[in-house]
């Protein structure tokens, strides 16, 4: 609202609603031990980036307290050793709500990436992937903190994975075929070691790219990937003409 002054101008009056507050504890889901140093972040809805400045850190007893905007909100809790957990809800101005988090400790897979001939593969990307990523309501590994890693100079890697879910490791390296591991499932805090991911040698394919008139095209990009040709019967030769194939 506005109140006229002697000069005819209006003075605006802004009434701010009191902030709401949510507090609670963050604990290990398996042992019920309090987790110090966990971050509890406020978002406008669940599973999104937080509101600037709206975050709290748990103390030695696992306790947190954070101000939230009135209305719908999302709340996420993270810890370096634990999977992210999301909740959402509604709160009224000035309300003091409570929510306790129980986080599951990441499982971990240690291993090495090697070529079929034996040498280690450095700079390979190892991505933990849910076997049913297309399913509704199933967790996205990366969104929950189980992010891809890169193999070291000796081909070794250590990657975090979500516990209690079927997953495989998807390995990619520029210039080499892709590789998927066998399906695995680990419990909270479980560690699987000495996993060897072998990238097959593959087959080199050479050829030419032509336009409909038969003229060569420069600058064209040719990408190789898994799949079955249309109809499942044609071969590369029938689709693209004779090609020279050489072992990589």
CSV table of C-alpha atoms in Angstrom, one decimal, residues 62-236:
chain,number,residue,atom,x,y,z
A,62,UNK,CA,24.0,-34.5,13.4
A,63,UNK,CA,21.6,-31.6,14.1
A,64,UNK,CA,20.7,-28.9,11.6
A,65,UNK,CA,18.4,-25.9,11.3
A,66,UNK,CA,17.7,-23.9,8.2
A,67,UNK,CA,15.3,-21.1,7.2
A,68,UNK,CA,12.9,-21.9,4.2
A,69,UNK,CA,10.5,-19.8,2.2
A,70,UNK,CA,6.9,-20.2,3.0
A,71,UNK,CA,4.9,-22.4,0.5
A,72,UNK,CA,6.2,-25.5,-1.4
A,73,UNK,CA,9.8,-26.4,-0.9
A,74,UNK,CA,12.4,-29.1,-1.5
A,75,UNK,CA,15.0,-30.2,1.0
A,76,UNK,CA,18.1,-32.3,0.2
A,77,UNK,CA,20.8,-33.7,2.4
A,78,UNK,CA,24.3,-34.6,1.2
A,79,UNK,CA,27.5,-35.9,2.7
A,80,UNK,CA,30.7,-36.9,0.8
A,81,UNK,CA,30.4,-40.6,1.8
A,82,UNK,CA,26.6,-40.9,1.5
A,83,UNK,CA,24.0,-40.8,-1.2
A,84,UNK,CA,21.9,-37.6,-1.6
A,85,UNK,CA,18.4,-37.8,-0.2
A,86,UNK,CA,15.5,-35.5,-1.3
A,87,UNK,CA,12.2,-34.6,0.4
A,88,UNK,CA,9.5,-32.1,-0.4
A,89,UNK,CA,6.6,-30.5,1.3
A,90,UNK,CA,4.7,-27.3,2.2
A,91,UNK,CA,5.2,-24.9,5.1
A,92,UNK,CA,3.4,-21.8,6.4
A,93,UNK,CA,5.0,-18.4,7.4
A,94,UNK,CA,6.5,-18.6,10.8
A,95,UNK,CA,6.0,-22.4,11.1
A,96,UNK,CA,8.8,-24.5,12.7
A,97,UNK,CA,8.8,-27.9,11.0
A,98,UNK,CA,11.0,-30.9,11.6
A,99,UNK,CA,12.5,-33.6,9.3
A,100,UNK,CA,15.1,-36.2,10.1
A,101,UNK,CA,17.3,-37.7,7.3
A,102,UNK,CA,18.6,-41.3,7.2
A,103,UNK,CA,21.4,-41.4,4.6
A,104,UNK,CA,22.7,-44.6,3.0
A,105,UNK,CA,26.5,-44.9,2.7
A,106,UNK,CA,27.8,-45.3,-0.8
A,107,UNK,CA,29.0,-48.7,-2.0
A,108,UNK,CA,32.3,-48.6,-3.9
A,109,UNK,CA,33.9,-50.5,-6.8
A,110,UNK,CA,37.7,-50.6,-7.3
A,111,UNK,CA,39.3,-52.0,-10.4
A,112,UNK,CA,41.3,-51.4,-13.5
A,113,UNK,CA,40.6,-50.8,-17.2
A,114,UNK,CA,42.7,-52.7,-19.7
A,115,UNK,CA,42.8,-53.4,-23.4
A,116,UNK,CA,42.2,-56.8,-24.8
A,117,UNK,CA,45.9,-57.2,-25.5
A,118,UNK,CA,46.7,-56.5,-21.8
A,119,UNK,CA,48.0,-52.9,-21.4
A,120,UNK,CA,46.2,-50.5,-19.0
A,121,UNK,CA,43.8,-47.9,-20.4
A,122,UNK,CA,44.2,-44.4,-18.9
A,123,UNK,CA,41.7,-41.5,-19.2
A,124,UNK,CA,38.8,-44.0,-19.6
A,125,UNK,CA,35.4,-42.7,-18.3
A,126,UNK,CA,33.7,-45.2,-15.9
A,127,UNK,CA,30.0,-44.4,-15.3
A,128,UNK,CA,27.9,-46.3,-12.8
A,129,UNK,CA,24.5,-46.8,-14.5
A,130,UNK,CA,21.2,-48.0,-13.2
A,131,UNK,CA,20.1,-51.1,-15.3
A,132,UNK,CA,16.6,-49.6,-15.6
A,133,UNK,CA,17.3,-45.9,-16.1
A,134,UNK,CA,14.1,-45.7,-18.3
A,135,UNK,CA,11.9,-46.7,-15.4
A,136,UNK,CA,9.6,-44.2,-13.7
A,137,UNK,CA,10.7,-43.3,-10.1
A,138,UNK,CA,14.1,-45.0,-10.3
A,139,UNK,CA,17.1,-43.1,-9.0
A,140,UNK,CA,19.5,-41.4,-11.3
A,141,UNK,CA,23.0,-42.4,-10.0
A,142,UNK,CA,24.7,-39.1,-10.9
A,143,UNK,CA,21.9,-36.9,-9.4
A,144,UNK,CA,22.4,-38.8,-6.1
A,145,UNK,CA,26.1,-38.3,-6.0
A,146,UNK,CA,27.4,-41.5,-7.8
A,147,UNK,CA,29.2,-39.5,-10.5
A,148,UNK,CA,31.5,-40.9,-13.2
A,149,UNK,CA,35.3,-41.2,-12.6
A,150,UNK,CA,38.4,-41.3,-14.9
A,151,UNK,CA,40.9,-44.1,-14.8
A,152,UNK,CA,44.5,-43.1,-13.8
A,153,UNK,CA,47.7,-43.6,-15.8
A,154,UNK,CA,47.8,-47.2,-14.6
A,155,UNK,CA,44.2,-47.8,-15.6
A,156,UNK,CA,43.0,-48.0,-12.0
A,157,UNK,CA,39.7,-46.5,-10.8
A,158,UNK,CA,37.5,-46.3,-7.7
A,159,UNK,CA,33.9,-45.3,-8.2
A,160,UNK,CA,31.0,-44.7,-5.8
A,161,UNK,CA,27.7,-46.4,-6.5
A,162,UNK,CA,24.2,-46.3,-5.0
A,163,UNK,CA,23.6,-49.2,-2.6
A,164,UNK,CA,20.6,-51.6,-3.1
A,165,UNK,CA,20.2,-51.1,-6.9
A,166,UNK,CA,21.2,-53.2,-9.8
A,167,UNK,CA,23.9,-51.4,-11.9
A,168,UNK,CA,26.6,-51.9,-14.4
A,169,UNK,CA,29.8,-49.9,-15.2
A,170,UNK,CA,29.8,-48.2,-18.6
A,171,UNK,CA,33.3,-47.6,-19.9
A,172,UNK,CA,34.2,-45.2,-22.7
A,173,UNK,CA,37.5,-44.1,-24.1
A,174,UNK,CA,38.0,-42.0,-27.3
A,175,UNK,CA,39.3,-44.3,-30.1
A,176,UNK,CA,38.2,-47.5,-28.4
A,177,UNK,CA,35.0,-49.5,-28.3
A,178,UNK,CA,32.6,-49.1,-25.4
A,179,UNK,CA,32.4,-51.7,-22.7
A,180,UNK,CA,29.7,-52.6,-20.1
A,181,UNK,CA,30.5,-54.7,-17.0
A,182,UNK,CA,28.4,-57.5,-15.6
A,183,UNK,CA,25.4,-56.4,-13.6
A,184,UNK,CA,26.2,-55.9,-9.9
A,185,UNK,CA,24.3,-55.0,-6.7
A,186,UNK,CA,26.0,-53.9,-3.5
A,187,UNK,CA,24.8,-53.1,0.0
A,188,UNK,CA,25.4,-49.8,1.9
A,189,UNK,CA,29.1,-49.4,2.7
A,190,UNK,CA,30.0,-52.6,0.8
A,191,UNK,CA,33.2,-52.5,-1.3
A,192,UNK,CA,34.0,-54.7,-4.4
A,193,UNK,CA,37.6,-54.9,-5.4
A,194,UNK,CA,39.8,-56.3,-8.1
A,195,UNK,CA,37.3,-55.6,-10.9
A,196,UNK,CA,38.9,-55.8,-14.3
A,197,UNK,CA,37.1,-54.1,-17.2
A,198,UNK,CA,38.5,-55.3,-20.6
A,199,UNK,CA,37.9,-53.2,-23.6
A,200,UNK,CA,37.9,-55.3,-26.8
A,201,UNK,CA,40.2,-54.6,-29.6
A,202,UNK,CA,37.4,-53.8,-32.0
A,203,UNK,CA,37.6,-53.6,-35.8
A,204,UNK,CA,38.9,-50.7,-37.9
A,205,UNK,CA,36.6,-49.5,-40.7
A,206,UNK,CA,37.7,-47.3,-43.6
A,207,UNK,CA,35.8,-46.0,-46.5
A,208,UNK,CA,34.5,-42.9,-48.4
A,209,UNK,CA,31.6,-40.6,-47.9
A,210,UNK,CA,29.8,-39.6,-51.1
A,211,UNK,CA,26.9,-37.3,-52.0
A,212,UNK,CA,24.0,-38.6,-54.0
A,213,UNK,CA,25.8,-37.8,-57.3
A,214,UNK,CA,28.8,-39.8,-56.2
A,215,UNK,CA,31.1,-36.9,-55.4
A,216,UNK,CA,33.3,-37.2,-52.3
A,217,UNK,CA,32.3,-35.1,-49.3
A,218,UNK,CA,35.0,-33.5,-47.1
A,219,UNK,CA,34.4,-32.7,-43.5
A,220,UNK,CA,31.8,-35.4,-42.9
A,221,UNK,CA,31.7,-37.0,-39.5
A,222,UNK,CA,31.4,-40.8,-39.2
A,223,UNK,CA,30.4,-42.2,-35.9
A,224,UNK,CA,30.5,-45.9,-34.9
A,225,UNK,CA,28.1,-47.2,-32.3
A,226,UNK,CA,26.2,-50.3,-31.2
A,227,UNK,CA,23.0,-51.3,-33.0
A,228,UNK,CA,21.4,-53.5,-35.7
A,229,UNK,CA,21.0,-52.2,-39.2
A,230,UNK,CA,17.4,-51.4,-40.3
A,231,UNK,CA,15.5,-54.6,-40.8
A,232,UNK,CA,18.2,-56.6,-39.0
A,233,UNK,CA,19.4,-58.3,-42.3
A,234,UNK,CA,21.4,-55.8,-44.2
A,235,UNK,CA,25.2,-55.8,-43.7
A,236,UNK,CA,27.5,-52.8,-43.7
